[in-house]
Tab-separated table of C-alpha atoms in Angstrom:
chain	number	residue	atom	x	y	z
A	29	MET	CA	-30.836	6.874	9.989
A	30	ARG	CA	-28.704	6.512	6.871
A	31	THR	CA	-26.032	3.847	6.535
A	32	ILE	CA	-23.623	3.079	3.704
A	33	VAL	CA	-21.186	0.154	3.649
A	34	VAL	CA	-18.427	0.259	1.033
A	35	LEU	CA	-16.707	-3.111	0.640
A	36	MET	CA	-13.571	-3.267	-1.523
A	37	ASP	CA	-12.315	-6.791	-2.120
A	38	THR	CA	-8.641	-7.498	-1.297
A	39	LEU	CA	-7.825	-3.983	-0.039
A	40	ARG	CA	-4.637	-4.152	2.036
A	41	ARG	CA	-4.443	-1.766	4.970
A	42	ASP	CA	-0.690	-1.221	4.521
A	43	HIS	CA	-1.431	0.389	1.145
A	44	LEU	CA	-3.340	3.231	2.843
A	45	ALA	CA	-1.282	6.108	4.262
A	46	CYS	CA	-3.604	6.431	7.271
A	47	TYR	CA	-2.174	3.078	8.376
A	48	ASN	CA	1.225	3.138	6.692
A	49	PRO	CA	2.604	6.623	5.947
A	50	GLU	CA	5.498	5.057	4.011
A	51	THR	CA	3.349	3.341	1.405
A	52	PRO	CA	4.038	4.279	-2.224
A	53	CYS	CA	0.408	3.509	-3.075
A	54	ILE	CA	-1.652	6.553	-4.064
A	55	ALA	CA	-5.076	6.498	-2.412
A	56	GLU	CA	-5.670	10.170	-1.691
A	57	ASN	CA	-9.453	9.978	-1.436
A	58	MET	CA	-9.513	7.130	1.059
A	59	VAL	CA	-6.867	8.893	3.115
A	60	ARG	CA	-8.848	12.142	2.992
A	61	PHE	CA	-11.954	10.189	3.977
A	62	SER	CA	-10.031	8.693	6.927
A	63	GLU	CA	-9.521	12.194	8.299
A	64	ASP	CA	-13.296	12.312	8.854
A	65	CYS	CA	-13.393	8.783	10.265
A	66	CYS	CA	-12.735	6.709	13.324
A	67	ILE	CA	-9.784	4.527	12.227
A	68	PHE	CA	-9.702	1.025	13.681
A	69	ASP	CA	-6.160	-0.363	13.978
A	70	ASN	CA	-7.001	-3.857	15.247
A	71	HIS	CA	-9.688	-4.841	12.775
A	72	PHE	CA	-9.459	-8.440	11.609
A	73	THR	CA	-11.222	-10.555	9.054
A	74	GLY	CA	-13.263	-13.525	10.231
A	75	SER	CA	-14.028	-16.168	7.604
A	76	MET	CA	-12.125	-16.237	4.330
A	77	PRO	CA	-12.122	-15.818	1.412
A	78	CYS	CA	-14.832	-13.951	-0.540
A	79	MET	CA	-18.234	-15.561	0.088
A	80	PRO	CA	-17.453	-16.824	3.616
A	81	ALA	CA	-16.441	-13.252	4.496
A	82	ARG	CA	-19.704	-11.924	3.116
A	83	ARG	CA	-21.777	-14.394	5.091
A	84	ASP	CA	-19.971	-13.071	8.198
A	85	ILE	CA	-20.970	-9.512	7.295
A	86	PHE	CA	-24.548	-10.395	6.386
A	87	THR	CA	-25.255	-12.549	9.473
A	88	GLY	CA	-22.971	-11.156	12.189
A	89	ARG	CA	-21.496	-14.559	12.986
A	90	LEU	CA	-18.540	-16.670	11.817
A	91	ASN	CA	-18.985	-18.949	8.820
A	92	PHE	CA	-15.659	-20.805	8.772
A	93	LEU	CA	-16.214	-23.004	11.836
A	94	GLU	CA	-19.059	-24.958	10.235
A	95	ARG	CA	-18.945	-24.407	6.485
A	96	SER	CA	-16.703	-23.392	3.598
A	97	TRP	CA	-17.981	-21.423	0.612
A	98	GLY	CA	-21.722	-21.447	0.133
A	99	PRO	CA	-25.038	-19.600	-0.001
A	100	ILE	CA	-27.108	-17.784	2.571
A	101	GLU	CA	-28.953	-20.526	4.474
A	102	ILE	CA	-32.687	-20.775	5.117
A	103	PHE	CA	-31.984	-20.255	8.822
A	104	ASP	CA	-29.697	-17.234	8.444
A	105	VAL	CA	-30.901	-13.976	9.964
A	106	THR	CA	-29.402	-11.241	7.792
A	107	LEU	CA	-28.767	-7.539	8.250
A	108	PRO	CA	-30.801	-6.331	5.229
A	109	LYS	CA	-33.804	-8.450	6.235
A	110	VAL	CA	-33.721	-7.251	9.862
A	111	LEU	CA	-33.534	-3.648	8.658
A	112	GLY	CA	-36.339	-4.283	6.184
A	113	GLY	CA	-38.516	-5.613	8.964
A	114	ARG	CA	-38.261	-2.178	10.576
A	115	GLY	CA	-39.033	-0.285	7.379
A	116	VAL	CA	-35.458	0.516	6.334
A	117	ARG	CA	-35.015	0.245	2.567
A	118	SER	CA	-31.890	-1.556	1.383
A	119	HIS	CA	-30.050	-1.560	-1.926
A	120	MET	CA	-26.875	-3.283	-3.114
A	121	ILE	CA	-24.592	-2.254	-5.981
A	122	THR	CA	-21.943	-4.832	-6.900
A	123	ASP	CA	-19.737	-6.269	-9.623
A	124	HIS	CA	-18.878	-9.363	-7.570
A	125	ALA	CA	-19.627	-12.227	-9.955
A	126	HIS	CA	-19.496	-14.883	-7.229
A	127	TYR	CA	-22.959	-13.795	-6.080
A	128	PHE	CA	-24.310	-15.195	-9.335
A	129	ARG	CA	-22.269	-18.377	-9.544
A	130	LEU	CA	-22.891	-21.777	-8.029
A	131	GLY	CA	-22.300	-21.448	-4.296
A	132	GLY	CA	-23.189	-17.754	-4.087
A	133	GLU	CA	-26.966	-17.990	-3.918
A	134	ASN	CA	-29.334	-15.786	-1.904
A	135	TYR	CA	-27.007	-12.924	-0.903
A	136	CYS	CA	-28.218	-10.146	-3.192
A	137	GLN	CA	-31.772	-11.337	-2.650
A	138	GLN	CA	-31.562	-10.228	0.989
A	139	PHE	CA	-31.814	-6.626	-0.239
A	140	ASP	CA	-34.966	-4.892	-1.427
A	141	THR	CA	-33.209	-4.131	-4.711
A	142	TYR	CA	-29.793	-4.713	-6.252
A	143	GLU	CA	-27.693	-3.897	-9.318
A	144	PHE	CA	-24.992	-6.113	-10.821
A	145	PHE	CA	-22.315	-5.025	-13.286
A	146	ARG	CA	-20.731	-7.704	-15.413
A	147	GLY	CA	-17.217	-8.677	-16.418
A	148	GLN	CA	-14.987	-9.303	-13.401
A	149	GLU	CA	-12.617	-12.280	-13.431
A	150	SER	CA	-14.277	-15.257	-15.199
A	151	ASP	CA	-17.812	-13.908	-15.121
A	152	PRO	CA	-19.518	-15.757	-18.041
A	153	TRP	CA	-20.504	-12.546	-19.770
A	154	VAL	CA	-18.992	-11.894	-23.212
A	155	SER	CA	-19.540	-14.731	-25.667
A	156	LEU	CA	-16.910	-15.156	-28.397
A	157	VAL	CA	-16.869	-18.301	-30.517
A	158	ASP	CA	-13.377	-17.538	-31.788
A	159	ASP	CA	-10.639	-16.998	-29.249
A	160	PRO	CA	-10.081	-13.451	-28.011
A	161	PRO	CA	-6.585	-11.944	-28.111
A	162	MET	CA	-4.391	-14.168	-25.935
A	163	PRO	CA	-0.842	-13.368	-24.764
A	164	GLU	CA	1.944	-15.551	-26.128
A	165	THR	CA	3.854	-15.484	-22.868
A	166	PHE	CA	2.675	-14.866	-19.321
A	167	TYR	CA	3.239	-15.485	-15.642
A	168	GLY	CA	0.450	-16.763	-13.435
A	169	GLU	CA	-2.728	-17.494	-15.332
A	170	VAL	CA	-4.634	-16.291	-18.358
A	171	LYS	CA	-8.352	-17.100	-18.327
A	172	ARG	CA	-10.079	-17.219	-21.670
A	173	GLN	CA	-13.359	-15.864	-20.325
A	174	TYR	CA	-11.721	-12.825	-18.809
A	175	GLN	CA	-9.864	-12.192	-22.060
A	176	CYS	CA	-13.311	-12.186	-23.697
A	177	ASN	CA	-14.708	-9.834	-21.071
A	178	ARG	CA	-11.847	-7.357	-21.295
A	179	THR	CA	-12.645	-6.725	-24.969
A	180	ARG	CA	-15.509	-4.585	-23.585
A	181	PHE	CA	-13.184	-2.522	-21.365
A	182	VAL	CA	-12.216	0.100	-23.920
A	183	ARG	CA	-12.508	3.209	-21.768
A	184	GLU	CA	-12.066	3.697	-18.036
A	185	GLU	CA	-15.801	4.111	-17.574
A	186	ASP	CA	-16.294	0.624	-19.070
A	187	PHE	CA	-14.630	-1.104	-16.099
A	188	SER	CA	-17.203	-2.691	-13.824
A	189	SER	CA	-15.904	-1.183	-10.573
A	190	VAL	CA	-16.135	2.268	-12.147
A	191	LYS	CA	-19.718	1.464	-13.133
A	192	CYS	CA	-20.454	0.496	-9.516
A	193	PHE	CA	-19.407	3.878	-8.179
A	194	GLN	CA	-21.214	5.676	-10.991
A	195	ALA	CA	-24.364	3.722	-10.134
A	196	ALA	CA	-23.914	4.694	-6.480
A	197	MET	CA	-23.686	8.348	-7.521
A	198	ASP	CA	-26.817	7.990	-9.628
A	199	TRP	CA	-28.578	6.327	-6.690
A	200	ALA	CA	-27.585	9.238	-4.448
A	201	ASP	CA	-29.100	11.669	-6.959
A	202	VAL	CA	-32.358	9.748	-7.262
A	203	ASN	CA	-32.643	9.308	-3.486
A	204	LYS	CA	-31.457	12.736	-2.446
A	205	GLY	CA	-33.244	13.712	0.749
A	206	ALA	CA	-34.017	10.116	1.795
A	207	ASP	CA	-33.438	9.603	5.492
A	208	ASP	CA	-33.806	5.907	6.280
A	209	PHE	CA	-31.803	3.510	4.139
A	210	PHE	CA	-29.014	0.936	3.990
A	211	LEU	CA	-26.837	1.115	0.883
A	212	MET	CA	-24.067	-1.413	0.194
A	213	VAL	CA	-21.568	-0.512	-2.531
A	214	GLU	CA	-19.227	-3.362	-3.299
A	215	THR	CA	-16.379	-3.520	-5.801
A	216	PHE	CA	-14.393	-6.605	-6.718
A	217	ASP	CA	-11.406	-4.309	-7.301
A	218	PRO	CA	-8.652	-4.291	-6.197
A	219	HIS	CA	-8.932	-8.113	-6.387
A	220	GLU	CA	-7.005	-9.748	-9.220
A	221	PRO	CA	-6.874	-9.698	-12.193
A	222	PHE	CA	-5.038	-6.405	-11.723
A	223	ASP	CA	-6.375	-4.970	-14.951
A	224	VAL	CA	-6.211	-1.187	-15.114
A	225	PRO	CA	-5.933	1.596	-17.729
A	226	GLN	CA	-2.378	2.543	-18.635
A	227	GLN	CA	-2.560	6.034	-17.126
A	228	TYR	CA	-2.718	4.528	-13.635
A	229	LEU	CA	0.345	2.372	-14.289
A	230	ASP	CA	2.114	5.484	-15.542
A	231	LEU	CA	1.686	7.025	-12.079
A	232	TYR	CA	4.058	4.347	-10.799
A	233	GLY	CA	6.604	4.613	-13.602
A	234	ASP	CA	5.789	1.120	-14.839
A	235	ASP	CA	7.832	0.359	-17.947
A	236	TYR	CA	7.644	-3.433	-17.756
A	237	THR	CA	7.897	-5.204	-21.111
A	238	GLY	CA	7.986	-8.839	-19.980
A	239	PRO	CA	5.347	-11.578	-20.157
A	240	GLN	CA	1.795	-10.600	-19.191
A	241	PHE	CA	1.321	-10.760	-15.433
A	242	ASP	CA	-1.948	-9.517	-13.967
A	243	LEU	CA	-3.570	-12.732	-12.703
A	244	PRO	CA	-1.143	-14.498	-10.334
A	245	LYS	CA	-1.409	-18.105	-9.281
A	246	TYR	CA	-1.666	-18.747	-5.556
A	247	HIS	CA	1.688	-20.322	-4.764
A	248	LYS	CA	5.178	-19.679	-3.476
A	249	ILE	CA	7.299	-17.714	-5.904
A	250	ASP	CA	8.705	-20.168	-8.429
A	251	GLY	CA	10.091	-18.723	-11.631
A	252	GLU	CA	8.620	-15.226	-11.431
A	253	THR	CA	11.450	-12.744	-11.873
A	254	GLU	CA	12.066	-9.795	-9.566
A	255	GLU	CA	11.108	-7.500	-12.426
A	256	ALA	CA	7.814	-9.355	-12.893
A	257	MET	CA	7.022	-9.191	-9.173
A	258	ASP	CA	7.723	-5.454	-9.129
A	259	HIS	CA	5.328	-5.102	-12.064
A	260	LEU	CA	2.668	-7.138	-10.253
A	261	ASN	CA	2.962	-4.863	-7.217
A	262	ARG	CA	2.656	-1.763	-9.373
A	263	ARG	CA	-0.415	-3.239	-11.042
A	264	TYR	CA	-2.049	-3.814	-7.670
A	265	GLN	CA	-1.171	-0.291	-6.533
A	266	ALA	CA	-2.513	1.163	-9.772
A	267	LEU	CA	-5.796	-0.707	-9.317
A	268	VAL	CA	-6.098	0.581	-5.741
A	269	THR	CA	-5.579	4.083	-7.143
A	270	MET	CA	-8.272	3.731	-9.791
A	271	THR	CA	-10.706	2.349	-7.205
A	272	ASP	CA	-9.800	5.240	-4.907
A	273	VAL	CA	-10.465	7.850	-7.609
A	274	HIS	CA	-14.023	6.670	-8.134
A	275	PHE	CA	-14.649	6.151	-4.431
A	276	GLY	CA	-13.701	9.809	-4.078
A	277	ARG	CA	-16.222	10.810	-6.740
A	278	PHE	CA	-18.932	8.974	-4.792
A	279	ILE	CA	-18.012	10.688	-1.521
A	280	GLU	CA	-18.132	14.071	-3.231
A	281	LYS	CA	-21.582	13.250	-4.596
A	282	LEU	CA	-22.798	12.426	-1.083
A	283	LYS	CA	-21.512	15.780	0.144
A	284	GLU	CA	-23.089	17.605	-2.782
A	285	ASN	CA	-26.464	16.014	-1.974
A	286	GLY	CA	-26.304	16.608	1.778
A	287	MET	CA	-26.005	12.861	2.438
A	288	TYR	CA	-22.559	12.774	4.030
A	289	GLU	CA	-22.359	14.617	7.331
A	290	ASP	CA	-25.009	12.691	9.283
A	291	THR	CA	-24.543	9.314	7.573
A	292	LEU	CA	-22.844	6.259	9.055
A	293	ILE	CA	-20.341	5.230	6.350
A	294	ILE	CA	-18.246	2.086	6.798
A	295	LEU	CA	-15.309	1.300	4.492
A	296	THR	CA	-13.626	-2.072	4.831
A	297	SER	CA	-12.433	-5.184	2.981
A	298	ASP	CA	-12.818	-8.949	3.254
A	299	HIS	CA	-9.119	-9.894	3.388
A	300	GLY	CA	-5.714	-8.930	2.044
A	301	ASN	CA	-3.388	-10.630	-0.426
A	302	PHE	CA	0.281	-11.570	-0.667
A	303	LEU	CA	2.300	-9.880	-3.401
A	304	GLY	CA	5.643	-11.571	-2.849
A	305	GLU	CA	6.099	-10.982	0.882
A	306	ARG	CA	7.667	-14.063	2.536
A	307	ASP	CA	7.858	-15.411	-1.057
A	308	TYR	CA	4.091	-15.979	-1.104
A	309	ILE	CA	1.645	-14.924	-3.820
A	310	GLY	CA	-2.111	-14.898	-3.253
A	311	LYS	CA	-4.084	-16.230	-0.287
A	312	ASN	CA	-5.942	-19.221	1.203
A	313	TYR	CA	-2.957	-21.600	1.360
A	314	ILE	CA	-0.862	-19.190	3.449
A	315	PRO	CA	-0.679	-18.807	7.251
A	316	CYS	CA	-2.950	-16.004	8.422
A	317	TYR	CA	-0.330	-13.275	8.692
A	318	ASN	CA	-1.302	-9.630	9.100
A	319	GLU	CA	-0.914	-8.983	5.364
A	320	LEU	CA	-4.013	-11.140	4.943
A	321	CYS	CA	-6.044	-10.721	8.078
A	322	ASN	CA	-5.449	-7.321	9.697
A	323	ILE	CA	-7.689	-5.373	7.348
A	324	PRO	CA	-8.717	-1.696	7.083
A	325	LEU	CA	-11.797	-0.315	8.809
A	326	LEU	CA	-12.706	3.354	8.465
A	327	VAL	CA	-15.984	4.466	10.019
A	328	HIS	CA	-17.475	7.891	9.351
A	329	MET	CA	-19.648	8.562	12.378
A	330	PRO	CA	-22.841	10.630	12.127
A	331	GLY	CA	-21.980	14.255	12.745
A	332	GLY	CA	-18.275	13.624	12.141
A	333	ALA	CA	-17.634	12.352	15.671
A	334	GLN	CA	-14.189	10.867	16.415
A	335	ALA	CA	-12.801	12.242	13.149
A	336	GLY	CA	-9.206	11.168	12.563
A	337	VAL	CA	-9.023	9.231	15.832
A	338	HIS	CA	-7.287	5.836	15.901
A	339	ARG	CA	-8.869	3.137	18.063
A	340	LYS	CA	-7.063	0.047	19.374
A	341	GLY	CA	-10.139	-1.977	20.336
A	342	ILE	CA	-10.367	-5.378	18.617
A	343	THR	CA	-13.055	-5.569	15.937
A	344	GLN	CA	-14.093	-7.926	13.131
A	345	ASN	CA	-16.468	-7.843	10.196
A	346	ILE	CA	-19.038	-9.855	12.191
A	347	ASP	CA	-19.356	-6.660	14.246
A	348	ILE	CA	-20.724	-4.645	11.308
A	349	MET	CA	-24.252	-6.042	11.606
A	350	PRO	CA	-24.707	-5.263	15.337
A	351	THR	CA	-23.100	-1.837	14.835
A	352	VAL	CA	-25.494	-0.858	12.046
A	353	LEU	CA	-28.474	-2.117	14.037
A	354	ASP	CA	-27.242	-0.202	17.099
A	355	TYR	CA	-27.155	3.099	15.201
A	356	HIS	CA	-30.572	2.400	13.705
A	357	GLY	CA	-31.972	1.729	17.177
A	358	ILE	CA	-32.955	-1.843	16.294
A	359	PRO	CA	-32.409	-4.741	18.733
A	360	CYS	CA	-29.785	-7.257	17.665
A	361	PRO	CA	-31.029	-10.820	16.996
A	362	ASP	CA	-29.901	-13.572	19.366
A	363	THR	CA	-28.242	-15.369	16.450
A	364	VAL	CA	-25.577	-12.653	16.181
A	365	THR	CA	-22.232	-13.298	17.897
A	366	GLY	CA	-20.673	-10.029	16.767
A	367	LYS	CA	-20.489	-6.986	19.024
A	368	SER	CA	-21.430	-3.392	18.274
A	369	MET	CA	-18.372	-1.211	17.683
A	370	ARG	CA	-20.148	1.884	18.962
A	371	GLU	CA	-18.538	1.869	22.415
A	372	ALA	CA	-15.105	1.164	20.960
A	373	ALA	CA	-15.516	4.071	18.549
A	374	GLU	CA	-17.209	6.684	20.738
A	375	HIS	CA	-15.626	5.913	24.123
A	376	ASP	CA	-12.376	4.134	23.225
A	377	GLY	CA	-13.772	0.880	24.607
A	378	PRO	CA	-11.824	-2.376	24.348
A	379	GLY	CA	-13.976	-3.821	21.570
A	380	ARG	CA	-13.918	-7.600	21.470
A	381	GLU	CA	-11.864	-9.721	23.860
A	382	TYR	CA	-10.340	-11.501	20.852
A	383	ALA	CA	-10.632	-11.982	17.103
A	384	LEU	CA	-11.131	-15.537	15.847
A	385	PHE	CA	-10.493	-16.026	12.133
A	386	GLY	CA	-9.574	-18.510	9.417
A	387	THR	CA	-10.566	-20.546	6.392
A	388	PHE	CA	-12.796	-23.606	6.730
A	389	GLY	CA	-10.920	-26.879	7.265
A	390	LEU	CA	-7.546	-25.233	7.755
A	391	SER	CA	-5.870	-23.472	10.690
A	392	VAL	CA	-7.847	-21.691	13.388
A	393	ASN	CA	-6.345	-18.337	14.389
A	394	LEU	CA	-6.769	-15.969	17.309
A	395	PHE	CA	-5.651	-12.436	18.174
A	396	ASP	CA	-6.049	-11.361	21.817
A	397	GLY	CA	-4.757	-7.792	21.614
A	398	ARG	CA	-1.131	-8.817	21.878
A	399	TYR	CA	-0.515	-12.258	20.415
A	400	THR	CA	-1.549	-13.794	17.123
A	401	TYR	CA	-1.770	-17.578	17.441
A	402	PHE	CA	-2.163	-19.795	14.368
A	403	ARG	CA	-3.026	-23.408	15.187
A	404	GLY	CA	-2.959	-26.109	12.528
A	405	PRO	CA	-5.446	-28.993	12.672
A	406	ARG	CA	-4.495	-32.279	14.355
A	407	ASP	CA	-7.175	-34.631	13.027
A	408	GLN	CA	-8.855	-33.834	9.726
A	409	SER	CA	-11.102	-36.892	9.996
A	410	GLN	CA	-13.160	-34.681	12.328
A	411	CYS	CA	-13.800	-31.990	9.719
A	412	TYR	CA	-17.417	-31.631	8.559
A	413	GLU	CA	-19.505	-29.055	6.739
A	414	TYR	CA	-23.037	-28.275	7.900
A	415	THR	CA	-25.485	-26.832	5.404
A	416	THR	CA	-28.992	-27.035	3.968
A	417	SER	CA	-27.519	-26.636	0.476
A	418	LEU	CA	-24.796	-28.702	-1.164
A	419	THR	CA	-23.561	-25.942	-3.483
A	420	THR	CA	-20.052	-24.564	-3.065
A	421	ILE	CA	-17.619	-22.570	-5.186
A	422	ARG	CA	-18.205	-23.690	-8.783
A	423	GLY	CA	-19.292	-27.130	-7.623
A	424	TRP	CA	-21.054	-29.415	-5.184
A	425	LEU	CA	-20.253	-30.644	-1.698
A	426	GLY	CA	-20.015	-34.370	-1.121
A	427	LYS	CA	-20.076	-35.368	-4.769
A	428	GLU	CA	-17.044	-37.613	-4.214
A	429	ASN	CA	-18.577	-39.395	-1.205
A	430	PRO	CA	-22.400	-39.177	-1.234
A	431	GLU	CA	-22.737	-42.357	0.814
A	432	LYS	CA	-21.041	-40.620	3.759
A	433	ILE	CA	-23.354	-37.612	3.861
A	434	GLU	CA	-25.721	-37.555	6.837
A	435	CYS	CA	-28.786	-35.431	7.423
A	436	GLY	CA	-30.216	-34.457	10.783
A	437	HIS	CA	-30.592	-31.824	13.480
A	438	PHE	CA	-26.857	-31.375	14.038
A	439	LEU	CA	-26.811	-27.628	14.782
A	440	LYS	CA	-28.503	-26.977	18.120
A	441	ARG	CA	-29.382	-23.369	17.336
A	442	VAL	CA	-31.074	-24.297	14.039
A	443	PRO	CA	-34.623	-25.715	13.781
A	444	TYR	CA	-33.948	-27.262	10.375
A	445	PRO	CA	-32.206	-30.525	9.525
A	446	VAL	CA	-28.859	-29.956	7.809
A	447	TYR	CA	-26.468	-32.031	5.778
A	448	LYS	CA	-23.313	-33.170	7.547
A	449	VAL	CA	-20.657	-33.573	4.863
A	450	PRO	CA	-17.211	-35.005	5.696
A	451	GLU	CA	-14.427	-32.997	4.114
A	452	ILE	CA	-12.624	-35.082	1.541
A	453	LYS	CA	-11.529	-32.329	-0.809
A	454	ASN	CA	-11.204	-28.714	0.301
A	455	ALA	CA	-12.917	-26.560	-2.317
A	456	LEU	CA	-10.694	-23.571	-1.527
A	457	VAL	CA	-7.174	-24.970	-1.130
A	458	THR	CA	-5.400	-27.623	-3.175
A	459	ASP	CA	-2.238	-27.730	-1.031
A	460	PRO	CA	-2.763	-26.938	2.681
A	461	VAL	CA	0.813	-27.784	3.732
A	462	TYR	CA	1.581	-24.289	5.062
A	463	LEU	CA	-1.637	-24.208	7.070
A	464	MET	CA	-0.909	-27.334	9.087
A	465	GLU	CA	1.685	-25.538	11.207
A	466	ASP	CA	1.451	-23.585	14.470
A	467	HIS	CA	2.786	-20.037	14.773
A	468	LEU	CA	2.784	-17.551	17.656
A	469	PHE	CA	3.806	-13.887	17.493
A	470	ASP	CA	3.665	-10.843	19.755
A	471	ILE	CA	2.506	-8.237	17.249
A	472	THR	CA	2.713	-5.366	19.718
A	473	ALA	CA	6.506	-5.808	19.590
A	474	ASP	CA	6.764	-7.608	16.244
A	475	TYR	CA	3.984	-6.467	13.909
A	476	GLY	CA	5.801	-8.020	10.963
A	477	GLN	CA	5.474	-11.457	12.622
A	478	THR	CA	9.079	-12.473	12.096
A	479	LYS	CA	10.011	-13.721	15.588
A	480	GLU	CA	8.385	-16.990	16.599
A	481	ILE	CA	7.457	-17.366	20.265
A	482	THR	CA	7.944	-20.836	21.754
A	483	ASP	CA	7.203	-20.192	25.429
A	484	PRO	CA	4.971	-23.144	26.519
A	485	LYS	CA	3.154	-21.003	29.098
A	486	ILE	CA	2.046	-18.517	26.436
A	487	ILE	CA	1.101	-21.330	24.060
A	488	HIS	CA	-1.020	-22.948	26.784
A	489	LEU	CA	-2.674	-19.596	27.492
A	490	MET	CA	-3.563	-19.166	23.813
A	491	GLU	CA	-4.855	-22.750	23.584
A	492	ASP	CA	-7.158	-22.016	26.493
A	493	LYS	CA	-8.381	-18.775	24.886
A	494	MET	CA	-8.981	-20.553	21.577
A	495	SER	CA	-10.992	-23.313	23.260
A	496	ARG	CA	-13.198	-20.718	24.939
A	497	ALA	CA	-13.545	-18.765	21.689
A	498	LEU	CA	-14.767	-21.891	19.889
A	499	LYS	CA	-17.421	-22.334	22.573
A	500	GLU	CA	-18.522	-18.696	22.475
A	501	ASN	CA	-18.819	-18.834	18.679
A	502	GLU	CA	-20.894	-22.030	18.795
A	503	ALA	CA	-18.409	-24.208	16.918
A	504	PRO	CA	-19.516	-27.776	16.099
A	505	GLY	CA	-18.419	-30.202	18.806
A	506	GLU	CA	-15.804	-32.023	16.751
A	507	GLN	CA	-13.773	-28.826	16.232
A	508	TRP	CA	-12.035	-29.387	19.577
A	509	GLY	CA	-10.893	-32.839	18.513
A	510	ARG	CA	-9.914	-31.610	15.053
A	511	MET	CA	-7.760	-28.892	16.582
A	512	GLY	CA	-6.405	-31.020	19.441
A	513	LEU	CA	-7.841	-28.723	22.120
A	514	GLN	CA	-9.351	-29.538	25.491
A	515	LYS	CA	-13.025	-28.635	25.756
A	516	LYS	CA	-13.102	-26.934	29.142
A	517	TYR	CA	-16.108	-24.680	28.744
């Protein structure tokens, strides 16, 4: 059995014509690929943002209920390791620099082999003692390290995401004829900075001459002009297009080598991004609207089954691990809370009963097939992280309050003692004001989530479903108190 997972960071589903025929974004290869795929309409993220989402994918269970951003734990049972135990070779190709920063340990090491291409965002790659070229005026941010890195991006083939797809093509040539493998191809694009060769901007008629704007700050629009926001959107679209071009080259290589027709190929993302909608830019601090959390999932089934068919069953990225194991004929570990998507794909099954998603320490959110319910926390004094490692994104957990850190057997499913760290400072969000609110929408009638529902009977129903979902996903006991929910189950 051959399986390939292609993970594109920050790929919005409404920029793909298979989901939104009105989109101006050019992604012809992904759309052509979708014609050979089962297209999942109700696919939602789980834990956000980047590394929490990847722990979901690797372990088949939700990260955000017990931890923020951090490494693979000693007790984690991961997809590549389970496959390896049954003789399936695994390889990862990535340009995601967070794997090699503090807080991103042990992910790539789950694979038999991996390749890493340098230069995305603030990857500490290019060393310049003197300052690189810096813009005099700009919106958002300008990061010195990325300005150093981009001095190496002279030609299109120099961009790290392009190198990822080229490496995947080379891998397909070297391994032509192989019949039992798991390949993960991951590109940081189209995540910001939205840096792209000019010819892709030209496709969108971009003639912007204002201050540099390719790395937006995460905040509500404040000072960015309409012209600048239009430019930012065109930059994102152009980066999707470049990523699509090289994804298409990879797919053609698979076909050329006879590695396409009978291969399970999964294309998805970790989350979306706001580009001015509702006056928001970015992610993390924003309520979990569909722009962020209803993400694309295209699955090429072996033999081309269910080609071009849309499925309404609820799915999440925690379902990728059990799905891959299902197709490989390998039993799913008891640690996994995800559900195989095979029935939903092949027989139009209902998928999951609900999708539970969010960012650690902020709102908890649930989609039940009709309603999306965002619930803000009630008591943050009951917010704790559980981990065997105190590393987090570019820093350390508990450094501000070491005397309050406990250690013990706090997670019932885990044989190891873990740290219990009270949340004093959220490593992911500086201003959580927008995530302390409740919102309820019927997205079957109001996909744009513009009409708030206030019916107390529906709210009570969703509270009950959320309480049960916390139990079924093995949330730490204090989550009910933190969220102001009754623990009935």
